PDB file of C-alpha atoms in Angstrom:
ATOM      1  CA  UNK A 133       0.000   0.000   0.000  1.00  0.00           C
ATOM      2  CA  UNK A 134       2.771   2.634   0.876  1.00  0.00           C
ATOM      3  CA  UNK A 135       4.494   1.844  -2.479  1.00  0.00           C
ATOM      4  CA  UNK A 136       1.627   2.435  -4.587  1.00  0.00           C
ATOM      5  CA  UNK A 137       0.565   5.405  -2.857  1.00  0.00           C
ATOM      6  CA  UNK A 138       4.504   6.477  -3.210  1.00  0.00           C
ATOM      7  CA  UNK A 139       3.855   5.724  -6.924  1.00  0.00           C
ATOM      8  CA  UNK A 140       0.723   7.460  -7.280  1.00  0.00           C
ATOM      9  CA  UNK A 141       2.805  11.018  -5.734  1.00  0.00           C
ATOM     10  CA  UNK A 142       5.769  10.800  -8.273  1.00  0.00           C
ATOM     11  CA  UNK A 143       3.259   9.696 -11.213  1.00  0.00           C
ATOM     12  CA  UNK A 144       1.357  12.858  -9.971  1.00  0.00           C
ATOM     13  CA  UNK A 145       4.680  15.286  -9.541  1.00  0.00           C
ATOM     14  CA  UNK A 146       5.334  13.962 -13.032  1.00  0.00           C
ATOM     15  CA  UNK A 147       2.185  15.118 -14.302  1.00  0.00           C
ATOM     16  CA  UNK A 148       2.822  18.419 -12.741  1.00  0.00           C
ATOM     17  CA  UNK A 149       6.358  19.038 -14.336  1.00  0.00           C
ATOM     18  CA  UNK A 150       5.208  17.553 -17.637  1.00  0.00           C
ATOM     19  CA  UNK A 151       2.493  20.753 -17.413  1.00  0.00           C
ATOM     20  CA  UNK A 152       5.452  22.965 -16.568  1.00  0.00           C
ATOM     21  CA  UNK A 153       7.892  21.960 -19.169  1.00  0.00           C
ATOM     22  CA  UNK A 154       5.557  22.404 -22.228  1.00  0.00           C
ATOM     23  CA  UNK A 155       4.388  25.784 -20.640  1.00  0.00           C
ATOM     24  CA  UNK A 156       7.662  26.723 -20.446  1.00  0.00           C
ATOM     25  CA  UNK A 157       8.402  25.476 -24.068  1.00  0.00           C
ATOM     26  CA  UNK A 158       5.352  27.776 -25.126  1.00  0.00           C
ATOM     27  CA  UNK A 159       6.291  30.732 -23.601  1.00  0.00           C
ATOM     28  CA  UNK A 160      10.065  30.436 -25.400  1.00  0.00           C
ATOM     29  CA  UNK A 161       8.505  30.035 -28.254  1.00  0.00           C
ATOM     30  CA  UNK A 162       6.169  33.335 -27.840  1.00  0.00           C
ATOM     31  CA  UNK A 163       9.446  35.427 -26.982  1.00  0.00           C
ATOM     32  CA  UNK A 164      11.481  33.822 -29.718  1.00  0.00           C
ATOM     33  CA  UNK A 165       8.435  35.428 -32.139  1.00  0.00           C
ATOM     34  CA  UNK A 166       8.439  38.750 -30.896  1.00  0.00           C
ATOM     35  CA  UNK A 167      11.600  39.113 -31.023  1.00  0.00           C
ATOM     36  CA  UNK A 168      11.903  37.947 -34.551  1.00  0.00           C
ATOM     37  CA  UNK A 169       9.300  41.027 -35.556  1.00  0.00           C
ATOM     38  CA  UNK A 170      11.565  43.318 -33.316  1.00  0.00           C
ATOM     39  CA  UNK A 171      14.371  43.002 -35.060  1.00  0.00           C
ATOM     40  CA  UNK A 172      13.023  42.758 -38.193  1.00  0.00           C
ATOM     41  CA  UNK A 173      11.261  46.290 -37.711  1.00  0.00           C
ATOM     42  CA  UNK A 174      14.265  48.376 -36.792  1.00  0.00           C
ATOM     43  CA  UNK A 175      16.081  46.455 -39.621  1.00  0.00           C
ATOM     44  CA  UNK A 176      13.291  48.178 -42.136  1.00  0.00           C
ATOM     45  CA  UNK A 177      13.615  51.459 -39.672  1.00  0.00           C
ATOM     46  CA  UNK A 178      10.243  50.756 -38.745  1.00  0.00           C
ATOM     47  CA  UNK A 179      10.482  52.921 -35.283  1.00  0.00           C
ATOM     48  CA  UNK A 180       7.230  52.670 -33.831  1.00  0.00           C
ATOM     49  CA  UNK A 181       6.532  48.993 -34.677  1.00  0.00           C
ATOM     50  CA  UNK A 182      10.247  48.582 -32.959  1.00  0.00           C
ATOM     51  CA  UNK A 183       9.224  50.350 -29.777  1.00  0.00           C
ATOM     52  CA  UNK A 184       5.596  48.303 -29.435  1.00  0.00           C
ATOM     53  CA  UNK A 185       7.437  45.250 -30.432  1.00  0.00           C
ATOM     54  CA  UNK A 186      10.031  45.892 -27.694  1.00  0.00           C
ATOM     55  CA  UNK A 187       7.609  46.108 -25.043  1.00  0.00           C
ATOM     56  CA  UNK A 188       5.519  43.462 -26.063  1.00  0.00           C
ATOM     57  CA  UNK A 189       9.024  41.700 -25.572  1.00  0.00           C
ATOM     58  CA  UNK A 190       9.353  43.041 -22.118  1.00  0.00           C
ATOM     59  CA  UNK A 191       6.046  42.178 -21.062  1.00  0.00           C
ATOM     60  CA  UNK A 192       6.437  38.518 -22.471  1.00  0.00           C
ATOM     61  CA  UNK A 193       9.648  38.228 -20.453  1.00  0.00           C
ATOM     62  CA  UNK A 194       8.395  38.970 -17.256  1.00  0.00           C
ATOM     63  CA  UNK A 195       5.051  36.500 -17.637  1.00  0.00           C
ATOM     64  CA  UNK A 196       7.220  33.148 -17.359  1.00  0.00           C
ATOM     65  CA  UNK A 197       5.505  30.098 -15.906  1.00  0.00           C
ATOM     66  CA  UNK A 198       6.786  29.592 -12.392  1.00  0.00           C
ATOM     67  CA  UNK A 199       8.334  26.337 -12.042  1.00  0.00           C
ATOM     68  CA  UNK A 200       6.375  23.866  -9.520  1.00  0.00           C
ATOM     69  CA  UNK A 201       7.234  24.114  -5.487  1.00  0.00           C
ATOM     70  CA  UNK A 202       9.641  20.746  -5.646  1.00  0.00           C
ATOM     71  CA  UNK A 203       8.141  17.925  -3.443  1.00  0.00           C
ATOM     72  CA  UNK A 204      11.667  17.021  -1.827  1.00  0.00           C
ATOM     73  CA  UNK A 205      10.297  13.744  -1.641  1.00  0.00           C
ATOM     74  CA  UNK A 206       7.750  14.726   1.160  1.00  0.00           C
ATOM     75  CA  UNK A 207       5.084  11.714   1.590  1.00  0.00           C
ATOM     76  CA  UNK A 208       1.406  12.387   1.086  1.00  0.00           C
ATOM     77  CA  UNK A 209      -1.361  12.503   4.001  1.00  0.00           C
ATOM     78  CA  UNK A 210      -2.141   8.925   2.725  1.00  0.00           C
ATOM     79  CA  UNK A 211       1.551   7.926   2.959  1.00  0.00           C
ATOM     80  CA  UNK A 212       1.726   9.131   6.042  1.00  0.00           C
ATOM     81  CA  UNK A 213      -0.673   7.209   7.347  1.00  0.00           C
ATOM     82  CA  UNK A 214       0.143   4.207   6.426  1.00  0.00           C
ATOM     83  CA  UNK A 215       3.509   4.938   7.563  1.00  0.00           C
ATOM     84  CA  UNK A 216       1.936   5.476  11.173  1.00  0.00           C
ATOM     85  CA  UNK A 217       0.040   1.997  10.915  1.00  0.00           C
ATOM     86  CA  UNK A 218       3.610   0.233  10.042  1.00  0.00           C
ATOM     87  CA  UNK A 219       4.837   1.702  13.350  1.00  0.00           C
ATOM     88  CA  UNK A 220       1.601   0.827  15.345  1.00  0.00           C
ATOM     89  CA  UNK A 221       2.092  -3.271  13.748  1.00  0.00           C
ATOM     90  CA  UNK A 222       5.941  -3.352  14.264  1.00  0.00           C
ATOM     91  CA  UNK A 223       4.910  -2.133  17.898  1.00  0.00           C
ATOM     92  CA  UNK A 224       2.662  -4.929  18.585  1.00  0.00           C
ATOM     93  CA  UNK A 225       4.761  -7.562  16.670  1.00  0.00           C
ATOM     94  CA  UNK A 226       7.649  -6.402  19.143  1.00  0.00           C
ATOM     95  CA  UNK A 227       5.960  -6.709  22.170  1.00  0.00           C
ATOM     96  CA  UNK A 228       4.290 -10.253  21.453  1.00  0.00           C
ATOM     97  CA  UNK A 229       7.712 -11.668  20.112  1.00  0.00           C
ATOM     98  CA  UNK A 230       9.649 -10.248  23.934  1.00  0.00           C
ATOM     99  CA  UNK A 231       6.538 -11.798  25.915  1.00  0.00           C
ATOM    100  CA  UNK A 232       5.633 -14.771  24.020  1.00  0.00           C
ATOM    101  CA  UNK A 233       7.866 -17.715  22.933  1.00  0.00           C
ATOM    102  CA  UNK A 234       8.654 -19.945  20.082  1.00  0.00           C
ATOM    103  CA  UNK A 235       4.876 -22.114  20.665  1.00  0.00           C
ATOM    104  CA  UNK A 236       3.401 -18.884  19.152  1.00  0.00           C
ATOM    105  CA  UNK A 237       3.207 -17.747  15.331  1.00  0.00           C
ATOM    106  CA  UNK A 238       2.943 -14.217  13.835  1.00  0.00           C
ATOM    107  CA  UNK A 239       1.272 -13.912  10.143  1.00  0.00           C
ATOM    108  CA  UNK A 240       1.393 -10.507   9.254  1.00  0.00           C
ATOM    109  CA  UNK A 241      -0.548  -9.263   6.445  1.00  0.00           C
ATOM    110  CA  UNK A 242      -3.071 -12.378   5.433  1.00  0.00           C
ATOM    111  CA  UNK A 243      -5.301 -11.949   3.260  1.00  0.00           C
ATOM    112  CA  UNK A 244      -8.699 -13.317   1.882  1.00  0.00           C
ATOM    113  CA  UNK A 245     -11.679 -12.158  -0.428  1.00  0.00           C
ATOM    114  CA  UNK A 246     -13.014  -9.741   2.373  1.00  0.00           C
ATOM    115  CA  UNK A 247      -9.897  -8.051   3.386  1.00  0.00           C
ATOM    116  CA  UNK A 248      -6.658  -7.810   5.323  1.00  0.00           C
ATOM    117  CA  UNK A 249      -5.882  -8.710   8.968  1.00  0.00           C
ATOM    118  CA  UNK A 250      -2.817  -6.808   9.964  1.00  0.00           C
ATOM    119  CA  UNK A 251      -1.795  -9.906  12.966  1.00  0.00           C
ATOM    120  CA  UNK A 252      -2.904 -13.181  13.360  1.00  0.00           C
ATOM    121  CA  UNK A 253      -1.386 -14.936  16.055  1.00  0.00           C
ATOM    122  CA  UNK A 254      -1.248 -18.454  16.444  1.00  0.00           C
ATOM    123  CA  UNK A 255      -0.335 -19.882  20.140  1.00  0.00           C
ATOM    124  CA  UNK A 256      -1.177 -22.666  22.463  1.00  0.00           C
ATOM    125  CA  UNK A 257      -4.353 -20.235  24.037  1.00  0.00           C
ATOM    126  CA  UNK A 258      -6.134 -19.740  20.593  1.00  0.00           C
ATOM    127  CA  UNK A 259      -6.133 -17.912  17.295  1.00  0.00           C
ATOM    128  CA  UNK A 260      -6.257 -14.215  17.489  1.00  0.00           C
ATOM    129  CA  UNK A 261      -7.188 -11.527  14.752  1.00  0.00           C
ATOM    130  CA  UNK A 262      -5.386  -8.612  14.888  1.00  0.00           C
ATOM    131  CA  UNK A 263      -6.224  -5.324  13.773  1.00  0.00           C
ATOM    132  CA  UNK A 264      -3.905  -2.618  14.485  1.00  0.00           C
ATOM    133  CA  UNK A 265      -4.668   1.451  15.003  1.00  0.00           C
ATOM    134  CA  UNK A 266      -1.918   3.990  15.450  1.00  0.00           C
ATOM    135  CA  UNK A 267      -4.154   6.589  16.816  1.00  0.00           C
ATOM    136  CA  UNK A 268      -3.034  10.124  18.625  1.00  0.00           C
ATOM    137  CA  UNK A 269      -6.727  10.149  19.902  1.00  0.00           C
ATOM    138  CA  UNK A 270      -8.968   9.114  22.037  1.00  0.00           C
ATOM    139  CA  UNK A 271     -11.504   6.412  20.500  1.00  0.00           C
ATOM    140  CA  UNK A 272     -14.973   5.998  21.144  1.00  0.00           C
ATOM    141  CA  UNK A 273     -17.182   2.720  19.645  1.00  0.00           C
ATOM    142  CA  UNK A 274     -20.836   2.359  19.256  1.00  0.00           C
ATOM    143  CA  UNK A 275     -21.306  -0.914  17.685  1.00  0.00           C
ATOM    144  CA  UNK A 276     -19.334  -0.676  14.046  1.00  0.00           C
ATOM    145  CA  UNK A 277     -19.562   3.023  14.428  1.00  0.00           C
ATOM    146  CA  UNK A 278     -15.811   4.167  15.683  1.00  0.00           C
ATOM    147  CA  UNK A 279     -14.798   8.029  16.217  1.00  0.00           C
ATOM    148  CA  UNK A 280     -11.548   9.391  17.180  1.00  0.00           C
ATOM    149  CA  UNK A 281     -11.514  12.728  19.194  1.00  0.00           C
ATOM    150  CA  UNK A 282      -8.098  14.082  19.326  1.00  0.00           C
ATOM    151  CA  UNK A 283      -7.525  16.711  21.863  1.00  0.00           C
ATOM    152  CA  UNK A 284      -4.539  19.369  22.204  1.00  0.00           C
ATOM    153  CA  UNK A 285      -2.410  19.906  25.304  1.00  0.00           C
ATOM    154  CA  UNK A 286      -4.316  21.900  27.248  1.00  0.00           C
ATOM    155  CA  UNK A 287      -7.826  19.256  27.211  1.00  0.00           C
ATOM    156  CA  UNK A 288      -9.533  21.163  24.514  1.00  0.00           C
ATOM    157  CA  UNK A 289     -11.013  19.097  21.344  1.00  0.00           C
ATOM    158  CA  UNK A 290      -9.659  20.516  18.408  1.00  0.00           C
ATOM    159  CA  UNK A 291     -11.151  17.187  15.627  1.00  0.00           C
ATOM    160  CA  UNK A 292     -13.435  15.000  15.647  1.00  0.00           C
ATOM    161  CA  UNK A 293     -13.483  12.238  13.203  1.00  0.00           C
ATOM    162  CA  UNK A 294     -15.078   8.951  12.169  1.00  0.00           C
ATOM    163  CA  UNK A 295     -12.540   5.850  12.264  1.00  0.00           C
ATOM    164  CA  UNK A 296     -12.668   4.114   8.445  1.00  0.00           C
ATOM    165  CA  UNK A 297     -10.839   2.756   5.947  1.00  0.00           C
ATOM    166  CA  UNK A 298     -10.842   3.974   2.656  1.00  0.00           C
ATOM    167  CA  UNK A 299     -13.873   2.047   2.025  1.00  0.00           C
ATOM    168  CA  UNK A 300     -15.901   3.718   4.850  1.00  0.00           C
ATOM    169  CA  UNK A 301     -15.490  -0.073   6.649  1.00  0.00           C
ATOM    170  CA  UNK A 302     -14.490   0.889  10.767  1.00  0.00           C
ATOM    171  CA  UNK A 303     -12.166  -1.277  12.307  1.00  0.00           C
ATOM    172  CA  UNK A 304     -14.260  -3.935  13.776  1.00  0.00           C
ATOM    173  CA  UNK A 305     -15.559  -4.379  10.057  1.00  0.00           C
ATOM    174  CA  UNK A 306     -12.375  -4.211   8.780  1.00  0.00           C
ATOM    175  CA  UNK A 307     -11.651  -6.751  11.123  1.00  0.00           C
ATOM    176  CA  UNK A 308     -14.637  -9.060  11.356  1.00  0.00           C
ATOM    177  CA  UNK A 309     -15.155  -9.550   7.404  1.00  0.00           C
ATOM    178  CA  UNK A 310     -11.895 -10.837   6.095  1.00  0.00           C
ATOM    179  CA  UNK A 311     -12.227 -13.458  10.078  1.00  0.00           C
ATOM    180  CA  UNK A 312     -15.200 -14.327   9.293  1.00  0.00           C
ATOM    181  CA  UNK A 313     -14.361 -15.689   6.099  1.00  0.00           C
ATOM    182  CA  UNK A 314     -10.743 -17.419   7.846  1.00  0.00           C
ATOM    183  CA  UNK A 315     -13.163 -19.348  10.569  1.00  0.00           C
ATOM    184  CA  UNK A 316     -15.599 -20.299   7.447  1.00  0.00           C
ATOM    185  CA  UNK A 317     -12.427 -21.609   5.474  1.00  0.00           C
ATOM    186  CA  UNK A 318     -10.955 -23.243   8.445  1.00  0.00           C
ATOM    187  CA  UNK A 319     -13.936 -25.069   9.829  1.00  0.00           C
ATOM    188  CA  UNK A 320     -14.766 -26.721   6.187  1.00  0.00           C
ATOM    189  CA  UNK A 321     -11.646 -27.991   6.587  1.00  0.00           C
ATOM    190  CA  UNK A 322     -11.974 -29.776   9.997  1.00  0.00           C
ATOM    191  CA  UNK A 323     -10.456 -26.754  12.072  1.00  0.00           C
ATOM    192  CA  UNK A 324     -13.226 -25.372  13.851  1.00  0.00           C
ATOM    193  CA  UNK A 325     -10.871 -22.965  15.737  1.00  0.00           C
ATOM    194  CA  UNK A 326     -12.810 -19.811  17.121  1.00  0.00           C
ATOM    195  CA  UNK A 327     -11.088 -16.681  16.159  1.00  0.00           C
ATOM    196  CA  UNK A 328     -10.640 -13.708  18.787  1.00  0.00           C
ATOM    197  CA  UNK A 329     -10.996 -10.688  17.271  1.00  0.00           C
ATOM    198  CA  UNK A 330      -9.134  -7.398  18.537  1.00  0.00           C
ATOM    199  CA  UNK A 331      -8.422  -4.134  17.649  1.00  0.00           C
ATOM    200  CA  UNK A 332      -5.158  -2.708  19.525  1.00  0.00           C
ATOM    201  CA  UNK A 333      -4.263   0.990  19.631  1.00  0.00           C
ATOM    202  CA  UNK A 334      -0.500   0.997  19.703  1.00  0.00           C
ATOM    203  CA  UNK A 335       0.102   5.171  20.211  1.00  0.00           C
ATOM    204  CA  UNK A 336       1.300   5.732  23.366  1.00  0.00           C
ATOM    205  CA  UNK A 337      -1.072   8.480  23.240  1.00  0.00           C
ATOM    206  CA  UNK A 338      -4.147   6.659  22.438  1.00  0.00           C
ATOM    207  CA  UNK A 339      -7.460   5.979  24.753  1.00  0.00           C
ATOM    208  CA  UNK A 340     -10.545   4.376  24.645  1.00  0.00           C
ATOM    209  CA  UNK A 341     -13.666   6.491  25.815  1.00  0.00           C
ATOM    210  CA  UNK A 342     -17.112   5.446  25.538  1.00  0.00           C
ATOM    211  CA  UNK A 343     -17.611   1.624  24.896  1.00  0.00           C
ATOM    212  CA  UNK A 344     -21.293   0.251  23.504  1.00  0.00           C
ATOM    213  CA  UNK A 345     -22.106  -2.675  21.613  1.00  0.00           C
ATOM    214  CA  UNK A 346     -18.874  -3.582  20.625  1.00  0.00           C
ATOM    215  CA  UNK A 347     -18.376  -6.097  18.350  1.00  0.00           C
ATOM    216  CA  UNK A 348     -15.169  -6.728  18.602  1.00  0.00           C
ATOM    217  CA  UNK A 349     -12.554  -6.535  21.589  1.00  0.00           C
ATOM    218  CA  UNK A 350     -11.423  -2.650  21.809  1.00  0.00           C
ATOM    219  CA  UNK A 351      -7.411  -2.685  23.865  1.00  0.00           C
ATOM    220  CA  UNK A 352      -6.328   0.171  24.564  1.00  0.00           C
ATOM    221  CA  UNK A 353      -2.716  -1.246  24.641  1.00  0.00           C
ATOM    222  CA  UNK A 354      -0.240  -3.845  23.133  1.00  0.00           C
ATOM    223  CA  UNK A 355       0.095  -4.701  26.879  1.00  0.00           C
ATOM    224  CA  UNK A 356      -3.768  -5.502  27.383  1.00  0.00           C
ATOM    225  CA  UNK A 357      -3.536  -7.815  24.449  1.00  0.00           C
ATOM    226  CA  UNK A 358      -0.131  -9.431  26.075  1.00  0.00           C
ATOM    227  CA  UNK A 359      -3.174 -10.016  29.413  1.00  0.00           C
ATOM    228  CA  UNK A 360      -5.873 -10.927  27.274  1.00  0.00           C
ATOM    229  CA  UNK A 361      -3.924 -14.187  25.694  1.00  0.00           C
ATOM    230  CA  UNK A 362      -2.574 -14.778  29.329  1.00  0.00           C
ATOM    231  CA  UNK A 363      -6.213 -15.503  30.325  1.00  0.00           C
ATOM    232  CA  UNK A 364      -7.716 -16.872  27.171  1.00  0.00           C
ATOM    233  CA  UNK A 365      -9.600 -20.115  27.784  1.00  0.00           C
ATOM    234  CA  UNK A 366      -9.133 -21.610  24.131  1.00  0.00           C
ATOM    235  CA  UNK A 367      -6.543 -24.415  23.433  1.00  0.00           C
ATOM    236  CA  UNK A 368      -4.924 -25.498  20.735  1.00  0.00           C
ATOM    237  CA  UNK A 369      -2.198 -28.586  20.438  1.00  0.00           C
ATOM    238  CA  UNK A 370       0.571 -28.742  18.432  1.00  0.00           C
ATOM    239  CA  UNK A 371      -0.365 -30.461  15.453  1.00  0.00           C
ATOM    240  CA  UNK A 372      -3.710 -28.562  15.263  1.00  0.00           C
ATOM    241  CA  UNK A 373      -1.332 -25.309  15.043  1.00  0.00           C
ATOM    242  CA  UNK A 374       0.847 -26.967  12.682  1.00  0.00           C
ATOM    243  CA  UNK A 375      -2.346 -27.466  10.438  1.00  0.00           C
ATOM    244  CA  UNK A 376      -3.604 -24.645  10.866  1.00  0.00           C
ATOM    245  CA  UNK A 377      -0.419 -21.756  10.293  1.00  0.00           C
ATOM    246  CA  UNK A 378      -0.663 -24.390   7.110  1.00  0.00           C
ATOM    247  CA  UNK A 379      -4.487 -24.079   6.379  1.00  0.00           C
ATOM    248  CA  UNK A 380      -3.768 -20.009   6.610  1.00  0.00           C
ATOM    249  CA  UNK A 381      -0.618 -19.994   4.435  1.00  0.00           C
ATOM    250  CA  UNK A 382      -2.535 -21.598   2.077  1.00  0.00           C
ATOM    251  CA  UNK A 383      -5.633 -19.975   2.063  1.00  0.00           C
ATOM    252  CA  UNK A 384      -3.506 -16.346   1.212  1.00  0.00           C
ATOM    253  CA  UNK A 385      -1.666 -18.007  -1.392  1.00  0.00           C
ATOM    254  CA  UNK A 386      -4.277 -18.502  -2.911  1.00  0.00           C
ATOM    255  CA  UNK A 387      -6.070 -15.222  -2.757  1.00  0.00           C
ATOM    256  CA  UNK A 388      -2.470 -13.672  -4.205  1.00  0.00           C
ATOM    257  CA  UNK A 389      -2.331 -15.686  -6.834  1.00  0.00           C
ATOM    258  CA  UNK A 390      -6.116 -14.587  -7.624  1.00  0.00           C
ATOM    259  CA  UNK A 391      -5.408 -11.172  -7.707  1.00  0.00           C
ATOM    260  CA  UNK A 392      -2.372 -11.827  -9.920  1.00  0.00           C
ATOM    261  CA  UNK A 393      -3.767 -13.762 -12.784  1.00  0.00           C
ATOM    262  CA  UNK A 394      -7.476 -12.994 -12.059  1.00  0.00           C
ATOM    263  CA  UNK A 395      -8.402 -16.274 -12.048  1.00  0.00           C
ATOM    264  CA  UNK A 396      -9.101 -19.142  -9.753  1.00  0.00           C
ATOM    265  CA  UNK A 397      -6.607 -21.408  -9.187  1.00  0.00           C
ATOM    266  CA  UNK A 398      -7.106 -24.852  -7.924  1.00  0.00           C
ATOM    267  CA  UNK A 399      -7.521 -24.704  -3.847  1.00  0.00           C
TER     268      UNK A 399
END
């Protein structure tokens, strides 16, 4: 995602200079002209056609395109944040691989037909799904509905925002469409393993205000999460977390390969 948002900047600072080159080529052209007709009127002593030539010259001069403000290689809003959410996940993947030991998996990234999940972590007390939010802000959730309210030093609100993706989808859909679809894959399969789903908010600065309806787990905290798996009541073995890490693998293989080729290879 950062790398084709990086290309969509230069494409677009391309674009720009493109404009800006051909303007520029224009306006050369326009000065080259009149000063073609200058000269050629005070050649043929033509004084007065000189002297409107000459400041039709002078005025031509001084209307040169500006060049465009260079970028300097300064990311986009969009770049930005997804920058932010590669910090939040390297935050949480940090934290779970000082706490946790080698009976526990990390797949970052999988994928499926419904979506991403940025974690899913694969240990002895259950499957977890992952979804990571690098919020400065303090988060409120009503249901699906998720609004960030980021205040300044002194306590006073100064935004107010709804949480979304690109797609409008807040993070518990973001979250609950792409597991769905994992527990659906995993269970026709004969792995029936419940999926916890939680959405972390890694900024130090991050809260969590008003809770309602929530329909997924809201943690304030890569350390909640780290207390949430300590007292998680699910079990899995070792072979049914062998088969499963392989059920997953497979599963976003597959979807890659999809988008690819766009078609269906054999599952």
């Amino acid at each position: 995602m950062l790398g084709d948002a990086a290309r969509r900047r230069r494409a677009a600072e391309q674009r720009v200079l493109s404009v800006y080159e051909d303007e520029l080529i224009r306006y050369r052209a326009r000065v080259q002209a009149v000063r073609v007709r200058r000269d050629r009127a005070r050649a043929g002593r033509r004084w007065w056609t000189w002297l409107r030539l000459s400041l039709t010259a002078w005025r031509e001069k001084r209307g040169i395109p500006r060049p465009p403000v260079p970028a300097a290689g300064h990311r986009t809003d969009l770049e930005e944040k997804i920058v932010a959410g590669i910090a939040g996940e390297q935050l949480v993947a940090t934290e779970l691989g000082r706490a946790l030991d080698d009976d526990w998996t990390l797949l970052r990234g999988y994928r499926n037909r419904r979506g991403e999940i940025d974690q899913l972590l694969l240990g002895p007390r259950g499957l977890f799904a992952i979804e990571v939010k690098n919020l400065n802000a303090t988060v409120h959730v009503d249901g699906d509905r998720w609004r960030a309210d980021k205040y300044d030093n002194y306590g006073n609100l100064v935004e107010q925002r709804p949480v979304a993706d690109r797609m409008g989808r807040s993070p518990s859909v973001q979250l609950n469409e792409p597991a769905d679809d994992l527990e659906r894959f995993l269970a026709e399969r004969g792995q029936p393993a419940g999926i916890q789903r939680v959405v972390v908010l890694a900024h130090r600065r991050s809260a969590l205000g008003r809770i309602s309806n929530p329909t997924v787990l809201a943690l304030a905290s890569p350390g909640d999460l780290l207390l949430l798996i300590g007292n998680s009541a699910s079990r899995l073995d070792r072979g049914q977390r062998a088969t499963i890490a392989a059920l997953i693998r497979r599963d976003h293989e597959f979807h890659g390969q999809r988008r690819r080729t766009g078609t269906r290879p054999p599952r």
